[in-house]
């Protein structure tokens, strides 16, 4: 059984001074944590994270990555660049990337496959909008998003990805999914993975990525 994992996504926030204070505070407060801990930060701050966190129990990663290895893709960041800064994780398919940048299930699947091939652990985000939930489409939506990834990476890679269920309607809206809501989707996702690779499905980490209350 893999240990639980807690990942902080900074989104488009941070400064050198604020980052130093936050990372130092995380390290000081970590104690004897029994879960894995990671931060996914804006690309300009990866070097700072590497400097502060190297040798600590806290891992770091990026918030997005290109599916292309190199080339004329101005503004993009490729896998080898993330490797240069010691990243372990990379978020792919975050709802904000899907909504604001038009990322399709197919593109998310390509990024996932490329991350695995580069030796990074992709944190694959999936989730439904409020309209889709109210229309009873939650399972159809998350299954379609997961299917695209599984078809791209193959059954042997089921336990090499991290899944993050993030109901879009519960991100920054003040609405919070109940534990029962989250567990219902988590169970369905794990069952879907079990049908793909029964042995590996139980080892795949499935996270919750919406707004949280204590």
CSV table of N, CA and C in Angstrom, one decimal, residues 56-127:
chain,number,residue,atom,x,y,z
A,56,UNK,N,14.9,17.0,2.0
A,56,UNK,CA,13.8,17.0,3.0
A,56,UNK,C,12.8,16.0,2.5
A,57,UNK,N,11.8,15.7,3.4
A,57,UNK,CA,10.7,14.7,3.0
A,57,UNK,C,9.7,15.3,2.0
A,58,UNK,N,9.8,16.6,1.8
A,58,UNK,CA,8.8,17.3,0.9
A,58,UNK,C,9.3,17.3,-0.5
A,59,UNK,N,8.4,16.8,-1.4
A,59,UNK,CA,8.7,16.8,-2.9
A,59,UNK,C,8.2,18.0,-3.5
A,60,UNK,N,8.6,18.2,-4.7
A,60,UNK,CA,8.0,19.4,-5.5
A,60,UNK,C,7.8,19.0,-6.9
A,61,UNK,N,6.9,19.9,-7.5
A,61,UNK,CA,6.6,19.6,-8.9
A,61,UNK,C,6.0,20.8,-9.6
A,62,UNK,N,5.7,20.7,-10.9
A,62,UNK,CA,5.2,21.8,-11.7
A,62,UNK,C,3.6,21.7,-11.8
A,63,UNK,N,3.1,22.8,-12.3
A,63,UNK,CA,1.6,22.9,-12.4
A,63,UNK,C,1.1,22.5,-13.8
A,64,UNK,N,2.0,22.4,-14.7
A,64,UNK,CA,1.7,22.0,-16.1
A,64,UNK,C,3.0,21.7,-16.8
A,65,UNK,N,2.8,21.1,-18.0
A,65,UNK,CA,4.0,20.8,-18.8
A,65,UNK,C,3.6,20.6,-20.3
A,66,UNK,N,4.5,20.8,-21.2
A,66,UNK,CA,4.2,20.6,-22.6
A,66,UNK,C,4.3,19.1,-22.9
A,67,UNK,N,3.5,18.6,-23.9
A,67,UNK,CA,3.7,17.2,-24.3
A,67,UNK,C,4.8,17.1,-25.3
A,68,UNK,N,5.4,18.2,-25.8
A,68,UNK,CA,6.5,18.2,-26.7
A,68,UNK,C,7.8,18.1,-26.0
A,69,UNK,N,8.8,17.3,-26.5
A,69,UNK,CA,10.1,17.2,-25.8
A,69,UNK,C,10.9,18.5,-25.9
A,70,UNK,N,10.9,19.1,-27.1
A,70,UNK,CA,11.7,20.4,-27.3
A,70,UNK,C,11.0,21.1,-28.5
A,71,UNK,N,11.5,22.3,-28.9
A,71,UNK,CA,11.0,22.9,-30.1
A,71,UNK,C,10.5,24.3,-30.0
A,72,UNK,N,9.9,24.7,-31.1
A,72,UNK,CA,9.4,26.1,-31.2
A,72,UNK,C,8.0,26.3,-30.6
A,73,UNK,N,8.0,26.2,-29.3
A,73,UNK,CA,6.7,26.4,-28.5
A,73,UNK,C,6.9,27.4,-27.5
A,74,UNK,N,7.0,28.7,-27.9
A,74,UNK,CA,7.3,29.8,-27.0
A,74,UNK,C,6.4,29.8,-25.8
A,75,UNK,N,7.0,29.9,-24.7
A,75,UNK,CA,6.2,30.0,-23.4
A,75,UNK,C,6.0,28.7,-22.8
A,76,UNK,N,6.2,27.6,-23.5
A,76,UNK,CA,6.0,26.3,-22.9
A,76,UNK,C,7.2,25.8,-22.1
A,77,UNK,N,6.9,24.8,-21.2
A,77,UNK,CA,8.0,24.2,-20.4
A,77,UNK,C,7.9,22.7,-20.7
A,78,UNK,N,9.1,22.2,-21.0
A,78,UNK,CA,9.1,20.7,-21.4
A,78,UNK,C,9.6,19.9,-20.2
A,79,UNK,N,9.5,18.5,-20.4
A,79,UNK,CA,9.8,17.6,-19.3
A,79,UNK,C,11.2,17.7,-18.9
A,80,UNK,N,12.2,17.8,-19.8
A,80,UNK,CA,13.6,17.8,-19.4
A,80,UNK,C,13.9,19.0,-18.5
A,81,UNK,N,13.2,20.1,-18.7
A,81,UNK,CA,13.4,21.3,-17.9
A,81,UNK,C,12.9,21.0,-16.5
A,82,UNK,N,11.8,20.3,-16.3
A,82,UNK,CA,11.3,20.0,-15.0
A,82,UNK,C,12.3,19.0,-14.3
A,83,UNK,N,12.9,18.1,-15.1
A,83,UNK,CA,13.9,17.2,-14.6
A,83,UNK,C,15.1,17.9,-14.1
A,84,UNK,N,15.5,19.0,-14.8
A,84,UNK,CA,16.6,19.8,-14.4
A,84,UNK,C,16.5,20.4,-13.0
A,85,UNK,N,15.2,20.6,-12.6
A,85,UNK,CA,15.0,21.2,-11.2
A,85,UNK,C,14.5,20.1,-10.2
A,86,UNK,N,14.8,18.9,-10.5
A,86,UNK,CA,14.5,17.8,-9.6
A,86,UNK,C,13.0,17.5,-9.3
A,87,UNK,N,12.2,17.9,-10.2
A,87,UNK,CA,10.7,17.7,-10.0
A,87,UNK,C,10.4,16.2,-9.9
A,88,UNK,N,9.5,15.9,-9.0
A,88,UNK,CA,9.0,14.5,-9.0
A,88,UNK,C,7.6,14.4,-9.6
A,89,UNK,N,6.8,15.5,-9.4
A,89,UNK,CA,5.4,15.5,-9.9
A,89,UNK,C,5.2,16.6,-10.9
A,90,UNK,N,4.1,16.4,-11.7
A,90,UNK,CA,3.6,17.5,-12.5
A,90,UNK,C,2.1,17.3,-12.6
A,91,UNK,N,1.4,18.4,-12.4
A,91,UNK,CA,-0.1,18.4,-12.5
A,91,UNK,C,-0.4,18.4,-14.0
A,92,UNK,N,-1.3,17.6,-14.5
A,92,UNK,CA,-1.8,17.7,-15.8
A,92,UNK,C,-3.4,17.7,-15.8
A,93,UNK,N,-4.0,18.4,-16.7
A,93,UNK,CA,-5.4,18.4,-16.8
A,93,UNK,C,-6.2,19.1,-15.7
A,94,UNK,N,-5.5,20.1,-15.0
A,94,UNK,CA,-6.2,20.8,-14.0
A,94,UNK,C,-7.5,21.5,-14.7
A,95,UNK,N,-8.5,21.6,-13.9
A,95,UNK,CA,-9.8,22.2,-14.5
A,95,UNK,C,-9.6,23.6,-15.0
A,96,UNK,N,-8.7,24.3,-14.4
A,96,UNK,CA,-8.5,25.7,-15.0
A,96,UNK,C,-7.7,25.6,-16.3
A,97,UNK,N,-6.9,24.6,-16.5
A,97,UNK,CA,-6.2,24.4,-17.8
A,97,UNK,C,-7.3,24.0,-18.8
A,98,UNK,N,-8.2,23.1,-18.4
A,98,UNK,CA,-9.2,22.6,-19.3
A,98,UNK,C,-10.2,23.8,-19.7
A,99,UNK,N,-10.5,24.6,-18.7
A,99,UNK,CA,-11.5,25.6,-18.9
A,99,UNK,C,-11.0,26.8,-19.6
A,100,UNK,N,-9.8,27.3,-19.2
A,100,UNK,CA,-9.3,28.6,-19.7
A,100,UNK,C,-8.4,28.4,-20.9
A,101,UNK,N,-7.8,27.2,-21.0
A,101,UNK,CA,-6.8,27.0,-22.1
A,101,UNK,C,-7.3,26.0,-23.1
A,102,UNK,N,-8.5,25.5,-23.0
A,102,UNK,CA,-9.1,24.6,-23.9
A,102,UNK,C,-8.5,23.2,-24.0
A,103,UNK,N,-7.8,22.8,-22.9
A,103,UNK,CA,-7.2,21.5,-23.0
A,103,UNK,C,-8.2,20.4,-23.0
A,104,UNK,N,-8.1,19.5,-24.0
A,104,UNK,CA,-9.0,18.4,-24.2
A,104,UNK,C,-8.5,17.2,-23.5
A,105,UNK,N,-9.4,16.2,-23.4
A,105,UNK,CA,-9.1,14.9,-22.8
A,105,UNK,C,-7.9,14.3,-23.5
A,106,UNK,N,-7.9,14.4,-24.8
A,106,UNK,CA,-6.8,13.8,-25.6
A,106,UNK,C,-5.4,14.5,-25.3
A,107,UNK,N,-5.4,15.8,-25.2
A,107,UNK,CA,-4.2,16.5,-24.8
A,107,UNK,C,-3.7,16.1,-23.4
A,108,UNK,N,-4.6,16.0,-22.5
A,108,UNK,CA,-4.3,15.6,-21.1
A,108,UNK,C,-3.6,14.2,-21.1
A,109,UNK,N,-4.2,13.4,-21.9
A,109,UNK,CA,-3.7,12.0,-22.0
A,109,UNK,C,-2.3,12.0,-22.6
A,110,UNK,N,-2.0,12.8,-23.6
A,110,UNK,CA,-0.7,12.9,-24.2
A,110,UNK,C,0.3,13.5,-23.2
A,111,UNK,N,-0.1,14.4,-22.4
A,111,UNK,CA,0.8,15.0,-21.4
A,111,UNK,C,1.1,13.9,-20.3
A,112,UNK,N,0.1,13.2,-20.0
A,112,UNK,CA,0.3,12.1,-19.0
A,112,UNK,C,1.3,11.1,-19.5
A,113,UNK,N,1.1,10.6,-20.7
A,113,UNK,CA,2.0,9.6,-21.3
A,113,UNK,C,3.5,10.2,-21.4
A,114,UNK,N,3.6,11.4,-21.8
A,114,UNK,CA,4.9,12.0,-21.9
A,114,UNK,C,5.6,12.2,-20.5
A,115,UNK,N,4.8,12.5,-19.5
A,115,UNK,CA,5.4,12.6,-18.1
A,115,UNK,C,5.9,11.3,-17.7
A,116,UNK,N,5.1,10.2,-17.9
A,116,UNK,CA,5.6,8.9,-17.4
A,116,UNK,C,6.8,8.5,-18.2
A,117,UNK,N,6.9,8.8,-19.4
A,117,UNK,CA,8.1,8.4,-20.2
A,117,UNK,C,9.3,9.2,-19.8
A,118,UNK,N,9.1,10.4,-19.2
A,118,UNK,CA,10.2,11.2,-18.7
A,118,UNK,C,10.6,10.8,-17.2
A,119,UNK,N,9.9,9.9,-16.6
A,119,UNK,CA,10.1,9.5,-15.3
A,119,UNK,C,9.5,10.4,-14.2
A,120,UNK,N,8.6,11.2,-14.6
A,120,UNK,CA,7.8,12.1,-13.7
A,120,UNK,C,6.5,11.4,-13.3
A,121,UNK,N,6.0,11.7,-12.1
A,121,UNK,CA,4.7,11.2,-11.7
A,121,UNK,C,3.6,12.2,-12.1
A,122,UNK,N,2.7,12.0,-13.0
A,122,UNK,CA,1.7,12.9,-13.4
A,122,UNK,C,0.5,12.8,-12.3
A,123,UNK,N,0.1,14.0,-11.9
A,123,UNK,CA,-1.1,14.1,-11.1
A,123,UNK,C,-2.2,14.5,-12.0
A,124,UNK,N,-3.0,13.5,-12.4
A,124,UNK,CA,-4.0,13.7,-13.4
A,124,UNK,C,-5.4,14.2,-12.8
A,125,UNK,N,-5.8,15.4,-13.2
A,125,UNK,CA,-7.0,16.0,-12.6
A,125,UNK,C,-8.2,15.6,-13.5
A,126,UNK,N,-9.3,15.2,-12.8
A,126,UNK,CA,-10.5,15.0,-13.5
A,126,UNK,C,-11.6,15.5,-12.6
A,127,UNK,N,-12.8,15.9,-13.2
A,127,UNK,CA,-13.9,16.3,-12.4
A,127,UNK,C,-15.0,17.0,-13.3
